[in-house]
Short mmCIF file of C-alpha atoms in Angstrom, two decimals:
data_model
loop_
_atom_site.label_atom_id
_atom_site.label_comp_id
_atom_site.label_asym_id
_atom_site.label_seq_id
_atom_site.Cartn_x
_atom_site.Cartn_y
_atom_site.Cartn_z
CA UNK A 241 0.00 0.00 0.00
CA UNK A 242 1.58 3.25 -1.16
CA UNK A 243 1.33 6.12 1.35
CA UNK A 244 2.96 9.45 2.18
CA UNK A 245 5.19 9.70 5.24
CA UNK A 246 7.67 12.13 6.79
CA UNK A 247 10.92 10.16 6.78
CA UNK A 248 13.94 11.31 8.79
CA UNK A 249 17.58 10.37 9.07
CA UNK A 250 19.51 11.16 12.24
CA UNK A 251 19.81 14.92 12.70
CA UNK A 252 18.17 15.81 9.38
CA UNK A 253 14.90 17.52 8.55
CA UNK A 254 11.86 15.48 7.61
CA UNK A 255 11.30 14.57 3.97
CA UNK A 256 7.68 13.83 3.02
CA UNK A 257 7.79 11.10 0.39
CA UNK A 258 6.19 7.89 -0.84
CA UNK A 259 6.78 4.72 1.18
CA UNK A 260 5.21 1.28 1.19
CA UNK A 261 2.98 0.24 4.10
CA UNK A 262 2.50 -3.48 4.69
CA UNK A 263 -1.15 -4.15 3.84
CA UNK A 264 -1.56 -7.51 5.59
CA UNK A 265 -3.85 -6.92 8.57
CA UNK A 266 -3.03 -9.54 11.20
CA UNK A 267 -5.43 -10.65 13.97
CA UNK A 268 -4.57 -7.86 16.45
CA UNK A 269 -3.90 -5.14 13.86
CA UNK A 270 -5.83 -1.95 13.14
CA UNK A 271 -5.34 -0.08 9.86
CA UNK A 272 -5.91 3.64 10.40
CA UNK A 273 -6.17 6.56 8.00
CA UNK A 274 -4.43 9.40 9.83
CA UNK A 275 -6.22 12.74 9.99
CA UNK A 276 -3.65 14.62 12.08
CA UNK A 277 -0.77 14.30 14.49
CA UNK A 278 0.69 16.47 17.20
CA UNK A 279 4.42 17.17 17.31
CA UNK A 280 6.12 16.37 20.60
CA UNK A 281 9.53 17.54 21.80
CA UNK A 282 10.58 13.89 22.08
CA UNK A 283 10.17 13.49 18.29
CA UNK A 284 12.78 16.23 17.92
CA UNK A 285 15.03 14.79 20.63
CA UNK A 286 15.01 11.29 19.23
CA UNK A 287 15.76 12.51 15.73
CA UNK A 288 19.01 13.88 17.14
CA UNK A 289 19.89 10.73 19.10
CA UNK A 290 20.67 7.14 18.13
CA UNK A 291 17.26 5.67 18.92
CA UNK A 292 15.48 4.18 17.12
CA UNK A 293 17.46 3.10 14.05
CA UNK A 294 17.33 5.22 10.90
CA UNK A 295 15.68 6.01 8.58
CA UNK A 296 12.60 6.41 10.74
CA UNK A 297 8.99 7.59 10.57
CA UNK A 298 8.27 9.33 13.88
CA UNK A 299 5.06 10.72 15.36
CA UNK A 300 3.19 9.42 18.40
CA UNK A 301 0.21 11.74 18.86
CA UNK A 302 -1.93 10.52 15.99
CA UNK A 303 -5.66 10.66 15.37
CA UNK A 304 -7.61 9.11 12.54
CA UNK A 305 -10.34 6.83 11.21
CA UNK A 306 -10.29 3.03 11.29
CA UNK A 307 -10.14 1.44 7.84
CA UNK A 308 -9.79 -2.25 8.65
CA UNK A 309 -9.38 -4.45 11.74
CA UNK A 310 -7.99 -7.91 12.45
CA UNK A 311 -10.14 -10.83 13.52
CA UNK A 312 -9.20 -10.46 17.23
CA UNK A 313 -10.09 -6.77 17.39
CA UNK A 314 -13.43 -6.12 19.08
CA UNK A 315 -12.69 -2.68 20.50
CA UNK A 316 -13.25 -0.79 17.22
CA UNK A 317 -14.62 -1.31 13.73
CA UNK A 318 -14.12 0.37 10.35
CA UNK A 319 -15.36 3.96 10.41
CA UNK A 320 -14.66 4.51 14.11
CA UNK A 321 -12.70 7.60 15.12
CA UNK A 322 -9.62 6.88 17.20
CA UNK A 323 -6.56 8.30 18.89
CA UNK A 324 -3.26 6.45 18.80
CA UNK A 325 -1.26 6.04 22.00
CA UNK A 326 1.58 3.66 22.92
CA UNK A 327 1.72 -0.14 22.59
CA UNK A 328 1.83 -2.58 25.51
CA UNK A 329 1.50 -6.33 25.97
CA UNK A 330 -1.58 -6.31 28.25
CA UNK A 331 -0.27 -9.50 29.86
CA UNK A 332 2.70 -8.73 32.14
CA UNK A 333 2.55 -7.87 35.85
CA UNK A 334 2.61 -4.11 35.37
CA UNK A 335 -0.05 -4.17 32.65
CA UNK A 336 -2.30 -6.28 34.87
CA UNK A 337 -1.73 -3.87 37.76
CA UNK A 338 -2.97 -0.95 35.67
CA UNK A 339 0.44 0.48 34.71
CA UNK A 340 0.87 -0.32 31.00
CA UNK A 341 3.41 2.49 30.52
CA UNK A 342 5.71 0.33 32.66
CA UNK A 343 4.98 -2.75 30.50
CA UNK A 344 7.75 -5.36 30.47
CA UNK A 345 7.93 -4.98 26.68
CA UNK A 346 7.40 -1.22 26.50
CA UNK A 347 10.87 -0.50 25.17
CA UNK A 348 10.94 -2.86 22.18
CA UNK A 349 7.27 -2.29 21.32
CA UNK A 350 7.60 1.49 21.24
CA UNK A 351 11.26 2.21 20.51
CA UNK A 352 12.34 -0.91 18.64
CA UNK A 353 11.34 0.39 15.21
CA UNK A 354 9.26 -2.70 14.36
CA UNK A 355 5.81 -4.02 15.25
CA UNK A 356 5.04 -6.49 18.03
CA UNK A 357 5.97 -9.39 15.74
CA UNK A 358 9.38 -7.84 15.13
CA UNK A 359 8.59 -6.87 11.54
CA UNK A 360 8.99 -3.61 9.65
CA UNK A 361 5.62 -2.26 8.53
CA UNK A 362 7.19 0.46 6.36
CA UNK A 363 9.47 -0.22 3.36
CA UNK A 364 11.35 2.01 0.94
CA UNK A 365 11.53 1.73 -2.85
CA UNK A 366 14.21 -0.97 -2.50
CA UNK A 367 12.06 -3.01 -0.11
CA UNK A 368 14.34 -2.08 2.79
CA UNK A 369 12.73 -1.57 6.18
CA UNK A 370 12.04 1.88 7.59
CA UNK A 371 11.80 2.09 11.38
CA UNK A 372 8.52 2.94 13.02
CA UNK A 373 7.87 4.66 16.34
CA UNK A 374 5.51 3.94 19.25
CA UNK A 375 3.96 1.28 17.01
CA UNK A 376 2.00 4.05 15.27
CA UNK A 377 4.36 6.38 13.32
CA UNK A 378 1.68 9.02 12.97
CA UNK A 379 3.72 11.27 10.65
CA UNK A 380 2.12 9.37 7.79
CA UNK A 381 -1.16 9.25 5.90
CA UNK A 382 -1.89 5.67 7.04
CA UNK A 383 -0.59 3.42 9.80
CA UNK A 384 -0.94 -0.25 10.71
CA UNK A 385 -1.01 -0.38 14.48
CA UNK A 386 -2.12 -2.66 17.33
CA UNK A 387 -5.37 -2.77 19.28
CA UNK A 388 -3.53 -1.71 22.46
CA UNK A 389 -2.58 1.55 20.72
CA UNK A 390 -6.20 2.48 19.99
CA UNK A 391 -8.56 4.75 21.95
CA UNK A 392 -12.05 5.12 20.46
CA UNK A 393 -13.57 8.62 20.59
CA UNK A 394 -16.92 10.15 19.69
CA UNK A 395 -17.37 11.15 16.07
CA UNK A 396 -18.69 14.60 16.98
CA UNK A 397 -15.24 15.61 18.30
CA UNK A 398 -12.66 17.33 16.09
CA UNK A 399 -9.99 14.71 15.39
CA UNK A 400 -7.53 17.42 14.41
CA UNK A 401 -7.41 18.57 18.04
CA UNK A 402 -7.33 15.28 19.87
CA UNK A 403 -4.00 13.66 18.94
CA UNK A 404 -1.87 15.54 21.51
CA UNK A 405 -3.99 14.03 24.29
CA UNK A 406 -2.10 10.80 23.60
CA UNK A 407 1.22 12.04 24.96
CA UNK A 408 2.04 15.61 26.03
CA UNK A 409 -1.26 16.53 27.64
CA UNK A 410 -1.66 13.08 29.21
CA UNK A 411 1.88 13.22 30.60
CA UNK A 412 1.45 16.58 32.32
CA UNK A 413 -2.06 16.05 33.65
CA UNK A 414 -1.46 12.43 34.63
CA UNK A 415 1.58 13.39 36.68
CA UNK A 416 -0.70 15.59 38.79
CA UNK A 417 -3.85 13.48 38.96
CA UNK A 418 -2.46 9.92 38.83
CA UNK A 419 1.15 10.02 40.08
CA UNK A 420 1.18 12.85 42.63
CA UNK A 421 -2.54 12.40 43.34
CA UNK A 422 -2.86 16.09 44.18
CA UNK A 423 -5.75 16.91 46.52
CA UNK A 424 -8.08 19.81 47.13
CA UNK A 425 -6.33 22.60 49.00
CA UNK A 426 -2.80 21.31 48.39
CA UNK A 427 -0.27 23.65 46.82
CA UNK A 428 1.18 23.07 43.37
CA UNK A 429 4.04 24.43 41.27
CA UNK A 430 5.35 23.61 37.80
CA UNK A 431 8.79 24.48 36.47
CA UNK A 432 8.53 25.03 32.71
CA UNK A 433 5.43 26.03 30.74
CA UNK A 434 5.33 24.03 27.56
CA UNK A 435 2.53 21.66 26.57
CA UNK A 436 3.31 19.31 29.48
CA UNK A 437 3.54 22.15 31.99
CA UNK A 438 0.29 23.75 30.85
CA UNK A 439 -1.47 20.38 31.10
CA UNK A 440 -0.19 20.06 34.66
CA UNK A 441 -1.56 23.50 35.53
CA UNK A 442 -5.01 22.66 34.14
CA UNK A 443 -4.97 19.37 36.05
CA UNK A 444 -3.97 21.12 39.29
CA UNK A 445 -6.95 23.43 38.88
CA UNK A 446 -9.23 20.42 38.30
CA UNK A 447 -7.82 18.81 41.47
CA UNK A 448 -8.64 21.94 43.47
CA UNK A 449 -5.07 22.92 44.32
CA UNK A 450 -4.17 26.32 45.73
CA UNK A 451 -1.94 28.12 45.14
CA UNK A 452 -1.05 27.04 41.59
CA UNK A 453 2.33 28.48 40.61
CA UNK A 454 3.90 28.59 37.13
CA UNK A 455 7.66 29.17 36.90
CA UNK A 456 9.41 30.04 33.63
CA UNK A 457 11.63 32.67 31.99
CA UNK A 458 9.07 33.54 29.30
CA UNK A 459 6.64 36.26 30.40
CA UNK A 460 4.26 35.51 27.53
CA UNK A 461 4.03 31.88 28.63
CA UNK A 462 3.51 32.96 32.23
CA UNK A 463 0.63 35.19 31.19
CA UNK A 464 -0.89 32.25 29.33
CA UNK A 465 -0.42 30.09 32.44
CA UNK A 466 -2.66 32.47 34.39
CA UNK A 467 -5.33 32.13 31.70
CA UNK A 468 -5.24 28.35 32.15
CA UNK A 469 -5.43 28.29 35.93
CA UNK A 470 -2.21 29.48 37.56
CA UNK A 471 -2.92 31.73 40.54
CA UNK A 472 0.69 32.94 40.77
CA UNK A 473 3.62 33.17 38.36
CA UNK A 474 7.35 33.71 38.78
CA UNK A 475 10.03 34.55 36.23
CA UNK A 476 13.07 32.68 37.51
CA UNK A 477 15.44 34.77 35.42
CA UNK A 478 14.69 37.58 37.87
CA UNK A 479 15.18 35.87 41.22
CA UNK A 480 15.18 32.69 43.32
CA UNK A 481 11.99 30.64 42.85
CA UNK A 482 12.63 28.69 46.04
CA UNK A 483 12.51 31.85 48.12
CA UNK A 484 9.34 32.96 46.33
CA UNK A 485 7.62 29.62 46.96
CA UNK A 486 8.63 29.54 50.62
CA UNK A 487 7.32 33.07 51.16
CA UNK A 488 4.11 32.17 49.38
CA UNK A 489 3.53 29.18 51.66
CA UNK A 490 4.67 30.76 54.97
CA UNK A 491 7.85 28.67 54.86
CA UNK A 492 6.10 25.33 54.41
CA UNK A 493 7.08 24.67 50.80
CA UNK A 494 4.97 23.23 47.97
CA UNK A 495 3.00 19.98 48.30
CA UNK A 496 3.09 18.97 44.62
CA UNK A 497 5.81 19.98 42.16
CA UNK A 498 6.30 19.08 38.50
CA UNK A 499 9.53 19.71 36.61
CA UNK A 500 9.39 19.67 32.81
CA UNK A 501 12.76 21.31 32.12
CA UNK A 502 15.30 18.58 32.85
CA UNK A 503 17.85 21.27 33.78
CA UNK A 504 20.02 20.14 36.69
CA UNK A 505 19.78 23.34 38.75
CA UNK A 506 16.06 23.69 38.11
CA UNK A 507 15.38 20.10 39.13
CA UNK A 508 17.33 20.64 42.35
CA UNK A 509 15.40 23.87 42.99
CA UNK A 510 12.17 21.94 42.46
CA UNK A 511 13.23 19.29 44.97
CA UNK A 512 14.32 21.88 47.53
CA UNK A 513 11.00 23.73 47.21
CA UNK A 514 8.99 20.72 48.42
CA UNK A 515 7.05 20.73 51.66
CA UNK A 516 7.17 17.94 54.20
CA UNK A 517 5.55 14.89 52.56
CA UNK A 518 5.68 16.79 49.27
CA UNK A 519 6.16 15.05 45.95
CA UNK A 520 8.19 15.94 42.84
CA UNK A 521 7.32 14.46 39.45
CA UNK A 522 10.41 14.77 37.24
CA UNK A 523 9.05 14.48 33.70
CA UNK A 524 11.79 15.65 31.34
CA UNK A 525 13.52 13.31 28.90
CA UNK A 526 17.08 14.41 29.63
CA UNK A 527 20.66 13.25 30.10
CA UNK A 528 21.09 15.71 32.97
CA UNK A 529 21.32 14.40 36.52
CA UNK A 530 19.98 15.64 39.82
CA UNK A 531 22.05 15.13 42.95
CA UNK A 532 20.73 14.98 46.48
CA UNK A 533 21.60 13.50 49.83
CA UNK A 534 19.11 10.92 51.15
CA UNK A 535 18.70 13.14 54.19
CA UNK A 536 17.18 15.75 51.84
CA UNK A 537 14.29 13.34 51.40
CA UNK A 538 14.23 11.49 54.71
CA UNK A 539 14.21 14.52 56.97
CA UNK A 540 10.78 15.59 55.72
CA UNK A 541 9.54 12.44 53.98
CA UNK A 542 9.80 14.02 50.55
CA UNK A 543 9.19 11.88 47.45
CA UNK A 544 10.39 11.85 43.84
CA UNK A 545 8.20 10.22 41.22
CA UNK A 546 8.93 8.90 37.78
CA UNK A 547 5.82 9.29 35.64
CA UNK A 548 5.79 8.31 32.00
CA UNK A 549 2.72 8.93 29.84
CA UNK A 550 0.66 9.83 32.90
CA UNK A 551 1.11 6.38 34.51
CA UNK A 552 -2.44 5.40 33.70
CA UNK A 553 -4.37 3.24 31.23
CA UNK A 554 -4.83 5.43 28.13
CA UNK A 555 -8.11 3.77 27.12
CA UNK A 556 -9.61 4.92 30.44
CA UNK A 557 -7.65 8.07 31.20
CA UNK A 558 -7.88 9.90 27.87
CA UNK A 559 -11.71 9.76 27.79
CA UNK A 560 -11.60 11.49 31.20
CA UNK A 561 -9.51 14.29 29.71
CA UNK A 562 -11.98 14.57 26.85
CA UNK A 563 -14.83 14.91 29.33
CA UNK A 564 -12.89 17.60 31.22
CA UNK A 565 -12.45 19.36 27.85
CA UNK A 566 -16.18 19.15 27.13
CA UNK A 567 -16.85 20.60 30.59
CA UNK A 568 -14.56 23.55 29.87
CA UNK A 569 -12.07 22.41 32.52
CA UNK A 570 -9.24 21.33 30.20
CA UNK A 571 -9.10 23.89 27.34
CA UNK A 572 -6.07 22.39 25.61
CA UNK A 573 -7.37 23.57 22.23
CA UNK A 574 -6.11 27.08 23.12
CA UNK A 575 -2.54 25.76 22.81
CA UNK A 576 -2.82 24.21 19.34
CA UNK A 577 -1.90 25.59 15.93
CA UNK A 578 -2.50 23.67 12.70
CA UNK A 579 0.05 23.16 9.91
CA UNK A 580 -0.17 21.31 6.60
CA UNK A 581 1.62 17.94 6.64
CA UNK A 582 4.04 19.19 3.99
CA UNK A 583 5.06 21.98 6.37
CA UNK A 584 6.11 19.63 9.17
CA UNK A 585 9.60 21.15 9.39
CA UNK A 586 8.13 24.63 9.83
CA UNK A 587 5.81 23.23 12.50
CA UNK A 588 8.75 21.80 14.39
CA UNK A 589 10.69 25.07 14.19
CA UNK A 590 7.69 26.92 15.60
CA UNK A 591 7.65 24.51 18.52
CA UNK A 592 11.39 24.60 19.25
CA UNK A 593 11.42 28.40 19.09
CA UNK A 594 8.57 28.59 21.59
CA UNK A 595 6.30 30.50 19.22
CA UNK A 596 3.77 27.63 19.24
CA UNK A 597 3.00 25.48 22.27
CA UNK A 598 1.56 22.50 20.41
CA UNK A 599 1.79 22.30 16.61
CA UNK A 600 -0.44 19.77 14.85
CA UNK A 601 0.12 18.65 11.26
CA UNK A 602 -2.93 17.80 9.13
CA UNK A 603 -2.63 14.78 6.85
CA UNK A 604 -6.25 14.60 5.67
CA UNK A 605 -7.16 18.07 4.43
CA UNK A 606 -10.61 16.84 3.33
CA UNK A 607 -11.60 15.87 6.86
CA UNK A 608 -14.45 17.91 8.29
CA UNK A 609 -15.56 17.54 11.94
CA UNK A 610 -19.16 16.35 12.13
CA UNK A 611 -19.88 19.11 14.61
CA UNK A 612 -19.23 21.80 11.97
#
């Protein structure tokens, strides 16, 4: 099956070109026509690393319409509208305990470049394999994915908006609601106001936190943070955020903190700003380290959490976010800007520069939301 896809080599820009998609739909497979896909900072980061192998078709915030399903797929049928998240085995201990993002096979299924059967689903003109990503590779016009990747959504929703719920917005909000389990009246702060940070702010407001503090060096982003639920903001290029947070909380510190920056000093500031029994969710994909003495944690029972993809079951969690959106509590659409698929490199530049919080590329320009 001939399709269009944005193919990348390590460190190069995307090239939108023809590739071959395997058209054999196996028992657990779902063939999806992509409508749109969000761009995530990790797409950029991985394109400049050695993982997965190259050439590669990236993208992991896809949305689209089911074309065909395998004989074991009962969750969706052709014509259904879906989001694409990550793949998991649904059989190991962590999957059965409700933590599929910690699946025993998460690494090879999502970063191995091949499907669950270990096969390339994309081929070039010489029949050589092209690596996939997250078992969805949503920077393409079609994808052959697995039933664990699929989240069914109502057809009256705009598919062009929904893809980013699969990663960035789930990661930030899930860190607050599922990992930290923030409660009404607890304080909250986020270091870094990108898509993940803004999602965390909206989730903290949903949880009933107060105060809700956004920390960044970009005044425009801080102003936007207030629009989305932050009660206080602080530009940390102008002073010490730890001192600000301690003054704000009468010396107690912050109950729930999220760091999205991955910067060593900032992560240490975030840890030091915690209250007794406070929790830090360190979300950045980074090679930077954070150093601390165990006494820094033990003296006040502080906690550090790892939280990937919201640490929840996407088929249950993402519909909750959609309901929050319908209720006006999670207005993530304010952060999105659309780009044509052919302009994917311009979309990425807009994201890296900070001019756009969440760019979304449109593959199917003929798609019209049923609500319009």
